[in-house]
Amino acid sequence: MSRVIGRPREAAVPVRSEFGAAVVTAHGVSVSLGGTQIVSGVDFTVRAGEMLAIIGPNGAGKSTLLGALAGDHAYGGSIMLDGREVSAWSTRELALRRSVLRQSNTLSFPFNVVDVVKMGRAPWRSITTVAEDDRIIAQELLRSDTFRFAERAFTSLSGGEGARVSLARAMTQRTGVLLLDEPTAALDINYQEQVLAVARHYARQGNGVVVVLHDLAAAAAYADRVLLLAEGGMRAFGTPREVLTAQALSEVYGHPVRVLEDTDGTLMIVPVRFADEAPAPPSVPHDPHHHPDTEETT
């Protein structure tokens, strides 16, 4: 049976999880949107101190699964967040326990950058002091390299600048679980590495981080565990070395892939490139009723 978000009630303040404790547990998770099943049969656990990368080809169900973890989608099976079903938490209680960076971060009104980042502290209103909120906001503006244009309108920012501001907003929530949907998509290589390093550091502070990535090399370098999806189903879950094999990736992505090891032990995922020749077209199944000598030509 699908689950939906519970009714609002007085928010229960979260207690910090012990390092290594399960902060998100998914069992038999399925998600249907518009009458079509997008995700099915997914099982995994994220522990405090870990960073999980969700990977897979386009249409594999990565963002849909992340939306279910965030409480945005009704789901079948079980998703436990901080010891309770995601669907059982009120909206504010969810906001105190998980923060989300979605692919699309648009605003209808021209708020300036600092006001957008301040929105991340809204769930903590009346729980923490203004001084504590201001300290956290300033810290995340500096960490995301957005402090220098803090007074600019959010609507005037480039895609990369806006993505970093949205990350800062999510980070100011100071939740035990951070959910990131393709956080590096609009960034150059410098900021890509900075964002993933920040996410990994956040995990190392005793939080759980789940990130949807297309960059397989980044998943290998930064994630503690990897969940490989294909056609909505779970193909593999484990450490990068267990999941990121040439055979599995070549099969799932439909393209030959090499997995190499750098001198420092880092895995390098390299697609086989065809250079000047196009890849062979897919084979056509034999039709016993087809007779080439009688085929019409134009």
CSV table of C-alpha atoms in Angstrom, one decimal, residues 12-294:
chain,number,residue,atom,x,y,z
A,12,ALA,CA,9.6,16.6,17.8
A,13,VAL,CA,13.2,17.9,17.9
A,14,PRO,CA,15.6,15.3,16.5
A,15,VAL,CA,18.2,13.6,18.6
A,16,ARG,CA,21.6,13.2,16.9
A,17,SER,CA,22.3,9.6,15.7
A,18,GLU,CA,25.3,7.7,16.9
A,19,PHE,CA,28.1,7.3,14.3
A,20,GLY,CA,27.3,4.1,12.3
A,21,ALA,CA,23.6,4.0,13.2
A,22,ALA,CA,21.1,3.5,10.4
A,23,VAL,CA,19.5,6.9,9.5
A,24,VAL,CA,17.7,5.7,6.4
A,25,THR,CA,16.5,2.2,5.7
A,26,ALA,CA,14.6,1.3,2.6
A,27,HIS,CA,12.9,-2.1,2.2
A,28,GLY,CA,11.0,-3.3,-0.9
A,29,VAL,CA,10.4,0.3,-2.0
A,30,SER,CA,8.3,1.0,-5.1
A,31,VAL,CA,7.0,4.2,-6.5
A,32,SER,CA,4.4,4.8,-9.2
A,33,LEU,CA,3.8,8.1,-10.9
A,34,GLY,CA,0.8,8.8,-13.2
A,35,GLY,CA,-0.2,5.1,-13.1
A,36,THR,CA,3.3,3.9,-14.2
A,37,GLN,CA,5.6,2.1,-11.9
A,38,ILE,CA,9.0,3.9,-11.9
A,39,VAL,CA,10.8,2.2,-9.0
A,40,SER,CA,10.4,-1.3,-7.6
A,41,GLY,CA,12.1,-3.7,-5.2
A,42,VAL,CA,14.7,-1.4,-3.8
A,43,ASP,CA,16.5,-2.2,-0.5
A,44,PHE,CA,19.4,-0.3,1.1
A,45,THR,CA,20.6,1.3,4.3
A,46,VAL,CA,22.4,4.6,4.9
A,47,ARG,CA,24.3,5.0,8.1
A,48,ALA,CA,25.5,8.1,10.0
A,49,GLY,CA,28.9,8.9,8.7
A,50,GLU,CA,28.2,7.5,5.2
A,51,MET,CA,27.8,8.9,1.7
A,52,LEU,CA,25.6,6.9,-0.7
A,53,ALA,CA,25.7,7.6,-4.4
A,54,ILE,CA,22.7,6.6,-6.5
A,55,ILE,CA,23.7,6.0,-10.1
A,56,GLY,CA,22.1,4.6,-13.3
A,57,PRO,CA,21.2,5.6,-16.9
A,58,ASN,CA,18.6,8.2,-17.8
A,59,GLY,CA,15.1,7.0,-16.8
A,60,ALA,CA,16.4,4.5,-14.2
A,61,GLY,CA,14.3,6.1,-11.4
A,62,LYS,CA,17.1,7.8,-9.5
A,63,SER,CA,15.4,11.1,-8.9
A,64,THR,CA,12.0,9.4,-8.3
A,65,LEU,CA,13.6,7.3,-5.6
A,66,LEU,CA,15.2,10.3,-4.0
A,67,GLY,CA,11.8,12.1,-4.0
A,68,ALA,CA,10.3,9.1,-2.1
A,69,LEU,CA,13.2,9.3,0.5
A,70,ALA,CA,12.4,13.0,0.8
A,71,GLY,CA,8.7,12.4,1.4
A,72,ASP,CA,7.7,14.1,-1.9
A,73,HIS,CA,6.2,10.9,-3.4
A,74,ALA,CA,3.8,8.3,-2.1
A,75,TYR,CA,5.6,4.9,-2.0
A,76,GLY,CA,5.1,1.2,-1.4
A,77,GLY,CA,7.2,-0.8,1.0
A,78,SER,CA,9.0,0.9,3.8
A,79,ILE,CA,11.3,3.9,4.1
A,80,MET,CA,12.5,4.5,7.7
A,81,LEU,CA,14.0,7.9,8.5
A,82,ASP,CA,15.3,8.4,12.0
A,83,GLY,CA,13.5,5.4,13.3
A,84,ARG,CA,10.0,6.2,11.8
A,85,GLU,CA,8.3,5.9,8.4
A,86,VAL,CA,8.9,8.9,6.2
A,87,SER,CA,5.2,9.1,5.7
A,88,ALA,CA,4.6,9.3,9.5
A,89,TRP,CA,6.6,12.5,10.1
A,90,SER,CA,4.9,15.9,9.8
A,91,THR,CA,6.2,18.4,7.3
A,92,ARG,CA,8.1,20.3,9.9
A,93,GLU,CA,9.5,17.2,11.5
A,94,LEU,CA,10.8,16.0,8.1
A,95,ALA,CA,12.4,19.4,7.5
A,96,LEU,CA,14.3,19.0,10.8
A,97,ARG,CA,15.5,15.5,9.8
A,98,ARG,CA,16.3,15.7,6.1
A,99,SER,CA,17.3,18.5,3.8
A,100,VAL,CA,16.9,18.3,0.0
A,101,LEU,CA,18.6,19.8,-3.0
A,102,ARG,CA,16.4,19.2,-5.9
A,103,GLN,CA,17.3,19.4,-9.6
A,104,SER,CA,15.1,22.4,-10.2
A,105,ASN,CA,15.5,25.3,-7.8
A,106,THR,CA,13.3,28.2,-9.0
A,107,LEU,CA,11.7,31.1,-7.1
A,108,SER,CA,8.8,33.2,-8.2
A,109,PHE,CA,9.9,36.3,-6.3
A,110,PRO,CA,13.3,38.1,-6.5
A,111,PHE,CA,14.6,37.3,-3.0
A,112,ASN,CA,18.3,38.1,-2.5
A,113,VAL,CA,20.8,35.3,-1.9
A,114,VAL,CA,21.1,35.8,1.8
A,115,ASP,CA,17.3,35.6,2.2
A,116,VAL,CA,17.2,32.4,0.2
A,117,VAL,CA,19.8,30.8,2.4
A,118,LYS,CA,18.0,32.0,5.5
A,119,MET,CA,15.0,29.9,4.4
A,120,GLY,CA,16.9,26.8,5.4
A,121,ARG,CA,16.7,27.8,9.1
A,122,ALA,CA,12.9,28.2,9.0
A,123,PRO,CA,12.2,24.7,10.6
A,124,TRP,CA,14.4,25.7,13.6
A,125,ARG,CA,12.4,28.8,14.4
A,126,SER,CA,11.7,29.0,18.1
A,127,ILE,CA,14.1,26.1,18.7
A,128,THR,CA,17.4,27.9,18.2
A,129,THR,CA,18.5,31.5,18.8
A,130,VAL,CA,18.9,34.2,16.1
A,131,ALA,CA,22.6,34.4,16.8
A,132,GLU,CA,23.0,30.7,16.2
A,133,ASP,CA,21.0,30.9,13.0
A,134,ASP,CA,23.1,33.9,11.8
A,135,ARG,CA,26.3,32.0,12.5
A,136,ILE,CA,25.2,29.0,10.5
A,137,ILE,CA,24.0,31.1,7.6
A,138,ALA,CA,27.3,33.0,7.4
A,139,GLN,CA,29.2,29.7,7.6
A,140,GLU,CA,27.3,28.2,4.6
A,141,LEU,CA,27.5,31.4,2.5
A,142,LEU,CA,31.3,31.2,3.0
A,143,ARG,CA,31.6,27.4,2.4
A,144,SER,CA,29.6,27.7,-0.9
A,145,ASP,CA,31.5,30.7,-2.1
A,146,THR,CA,28.3,32.8,-2.3
A,147,PHE,CA,29.0,35.3,0.4
A,148,ARG,CA,30.5,37.7,-2.1
A,149,PHE,CA,27.1,38.1,-3.9
A,150,ALA,CA,24.9,37.7,-0.9
A,151,GLU,CA,22.9,40.8,-1.7
A,152,ARG,CA,22.2,39.9,-5.3
A,153,ALA,CA,18.7,38.8,-6.4
A,154,PHE,CA,18.5,35.0,-6.8
A,155,THR,CA,16.8,35.4,-10.2
A,156,SER,CA,19.9,37.2,-11.5
A,157,LEU,CA,22.3,34.3,-10.9
A,158,SER,CA,23.8,31.9,-13.4
A,159,GLY,CA,22.8,28.2,-13.2
A,160,GLY,CA,26.0,27.4,-11.3
A,161,GLU,CA,25.7,30.2,-8.9
A,162,GLY,CA,22.1,29.4,-8.2
A,163,ALA,CA,23.0,25.7,-7.6
A,164,ARG,CA,25.5,26.7,-5.0
A,165,VAL,CA,23.1,29.0,-3.2
A,166,SER,CA,20.5,26.2,-3.1
A,167,LEU,CA,23.1,23.9,-1.6
A,168,ALA,CA,23.9,26.5,1.0
A,169,ARG,CA,20.2,26.7,1.9
A,170,ALA,CA,20.0,22.9,2.3
A,171,MET,CA,23.1,22.8,4.4
A,172,THR,CA,21.8,25.5,6.8
A,173,GLN,CA,19.0,23.1,7.8
A,174,ARG,CA,21.6,21.1,9.7
A,175,THR,CA,19.7,17.8,9.3
A,176,GLY,CA,21.0,14.3,10.0
A,177,VAL,CA,20.2,13.3,6.4
A,178,LEU,CA,21.2,15.4,3.3
A,179,LEU,CA,19.6,14.4,0.0
A,180,LEU,CA,21.2,15.8,-3.2
A,181,ASP,CA,19.8,15.4,-6.7
A,182,GLU,CA,22.6,15.9,-9.3
A,183,PRO,CA,24.2,18.7,-7.3
A,184,THR,CA,27.1,19.1,-9.7
A,185,ALA,CA,25.1,19.2,-13.0
A,186,ALA,CA,25.5,23.0,-13.5
A,187,LEU,CA,28.9,23.4,-12.1
A,188,ASP,CA,32.4,23.6,-13.6
A,189,ILE,CA,35.0,21.1,-12.5
A,190,ASN,CA,36.3,23.2,-9.6
A,191,TYR,CA,32.9,23.7,-8.0
A,192,GLN,CA,32.0,20.0,-8.7
A,193,GLU,CA,34.9,18.9,-6.6
A,194,GLN,CA,34.2,21.4,-3.9
A,195,VAL,CA,30.5,20.4,-3.6
A,196,LEU,CA,31.3,16.7,-3.4
A,197,ALA,CA,34.0,17.3,-0.9
A,198,VAL,CA,31.6,19.4,1.3
A,199,ALA,CA,29.0,16.6,1.0
A,200,ARG,CA,31.6,14.0,2.0
A,201,HIS,CA,32.8,16.1,4.9
A,202,TYR,CA,29.2,16.5,6.1
A,203,ALA,CA,28.8,12.8,6.2
A,204,ARG,CA,32.1,12.4,8.1
A,205,GLN,CA,30.6,14.7,10.8
A,206,GLY,CA,28.1,11.9,11.6
A,207,ASN,CA,25.4,12.5,9.1
A,208,GLY,CA,23.9,10.5,6.2
A,209,VAL,CA,24.3,11.8,2.7
A,210,VAL,CA,22.5,10.4,-0.4
A,211,VAL,CA,23.5,11.9,-3.7
A,212,VAL,CA,22.2,11.2,-7.3
A,213,LEU,CA,25.2,11.3,-9.7
A,214,HIS,CA,25.8,10.8,-13.4
A,215,ASP,CA,29.5,11.1,-13.0
A,216,LEU,CA,30.7,7.5,-12.2
A,217,ALA,CA,34.2,8.5,-11.5
A,218,ALA,CA,32.9,11.0,-8.8
A,219,ALA,CA,30.8,8.2,-7.3
A,220,ALA,CA,33.9,6.0,-7.1
A,221,ALA,CA,36.0,8.8,-5.5
A,222,TYR,CA,33.6,10.2,-3.0
A,223,ALA,CA,30.9,7.6,-2.1
A,224,ASP,CA,31.2,5.0,0.6
A,225,ARG,CA,28.5,2.9,-1.0
A,226,VAL,CA,26.8,2.9,-4.4
A,227,LEU,CA,23.3,1.9,-5.4
A,228,LEU,CA,23.1,1.0,-9.1
A,229,LEU,CA,19.6,1.3,-10.7
A,230,ALA,CA,18.4,0.3,-14.1
A,231,GLU,CA,14.8,0.4,-15.4
A,232,GLY,CA,13.6,1.2,-11.9
A,233,GLY,CA,15.1,-1.9,-10.3
A,234,MET,CA,18.1,-2.3,-8.1
A,235,ARG,CA,21.0,-4.0,-9.9
A,236,ALA,CA,23.7,-3.7,-7.2
A,237,PHE,CA,24.3,-2.2,-3.8
A,238,GLY,CA,27.7,-2.1,-2.1
A,239,THR,CA,31.1,-0.5,-2.0
A,240,PRO,CA,32.3,1.3,-5.1
A,241,ARG,CA,34.7,-1.7,-5.9
A,242,GLU,CA,31.8,-4.1,-5.5
A,243,VAL,CA,29.3,-2.2,-7.7
A,244,LEU,CA,31.5,-0.3,-10.3
A,245,THR,CA,32.6,-3.3,-12.4
A,246,ALA,CA,33.2,-3.1,-16.1
A,247,GLN,CA,30.7,-5.9,-16.7
A,248,ALA,CA,27.9,-4.4,-14.6
A,249,LEU,CA,28.3,-0.9,-16.0
A,250,SER,CA,28.7,-2.0,-19.6
A,251,GLU,CA,25.5,-4.0,-19.3
A,252,VAL,CA,23.4,-1.3,-17.5
A,253,TYR,CA,24.5,1.6,-19.7
A,254,GLY,CA,24.5,-0.3,-22.9
A,255,HIS,CA,28.0,0.8,-23.8
A,256,PRO,CA,31.4,-0.8,-23.2
A,257,VAL,CA,33.2,0.6,-20.1
A,258,ARG,CA,36.7,0.0,-18.7
A,259,VAL,CA,37.4,0.3,-15.0
A,260,LEU,CA,41.0,1.1,-14.2
A,261,GLU,CA,42.9,1.9,-11.0
A,262,ASP,CA,44.9,5.1,-10.6
A,263,THR,CA,48.3,5.0,-8.7
A,264,ASP,CA,46.5,6.2,-5.5
A,265,GLY,CA,44.0,3.4,-5.7
A,266,THR,CA,41.2,5.5,-7.0
A,267,LEU,CA,38.9,3.8,-9.5
A,268,MET,CA,38.7,5.4,-13.0
A,269,ILE,CA,35.7,4.6,-15.2
A,270,VAL,CA,36.4,5.2,-18.8
A,271,PRO,CA,33.9,4.6,-21.7
A,272,VAL,CA,35.3,2.8,-24.7
A,273,ARG,CA,35.4,5.4,-27.5
A,274,PHE,CA,34.9,4.5,-31.1
A,275,ALA,CA,36.9,7.5,-32.5
A,276,ASP,CA,36.3,7.8,-36.2
A,277,GLU,CA,34.0,4.8,-36.6
A,278,ALA,CA,30.4,4.6,-35.5
A,279,PRO,CA,29.4,1.8,-33.2
A,280,ALA,CA,27.7,-1.2,-34.9
A,281,PRO,CA,24.0,-0.9,-35.1
A,282,PRO,CA,21.9,-3.3,-33.0
A,283,SER,CA,21.2,-6.6,-34.7
A,284,VAL,CA,17.8,-7.1,-36.2
A,285,PRO,CA,16.0,-10.4,-35.3
A,286,HIS,CA,15.7,-12.9,-38.1
A,287,ASP,CA,12.3,-12.9,-39.8
A,288,PRO,CA,11.7,-16.3,-41.4
A,289,HIS,CA,9.0,-14.8,-43.7
A,290,HIS,CA,11.2,-12.1,-45.0
A,291,HIS,CA,12.6,-12.8,-48.6
A,292,PRO,CA,15.2,-10.2,-49.7
A,293,ASP,CA,14.8,-11.2,-53.4
A,294,THR,CA,11.2,-10.1,-53.4
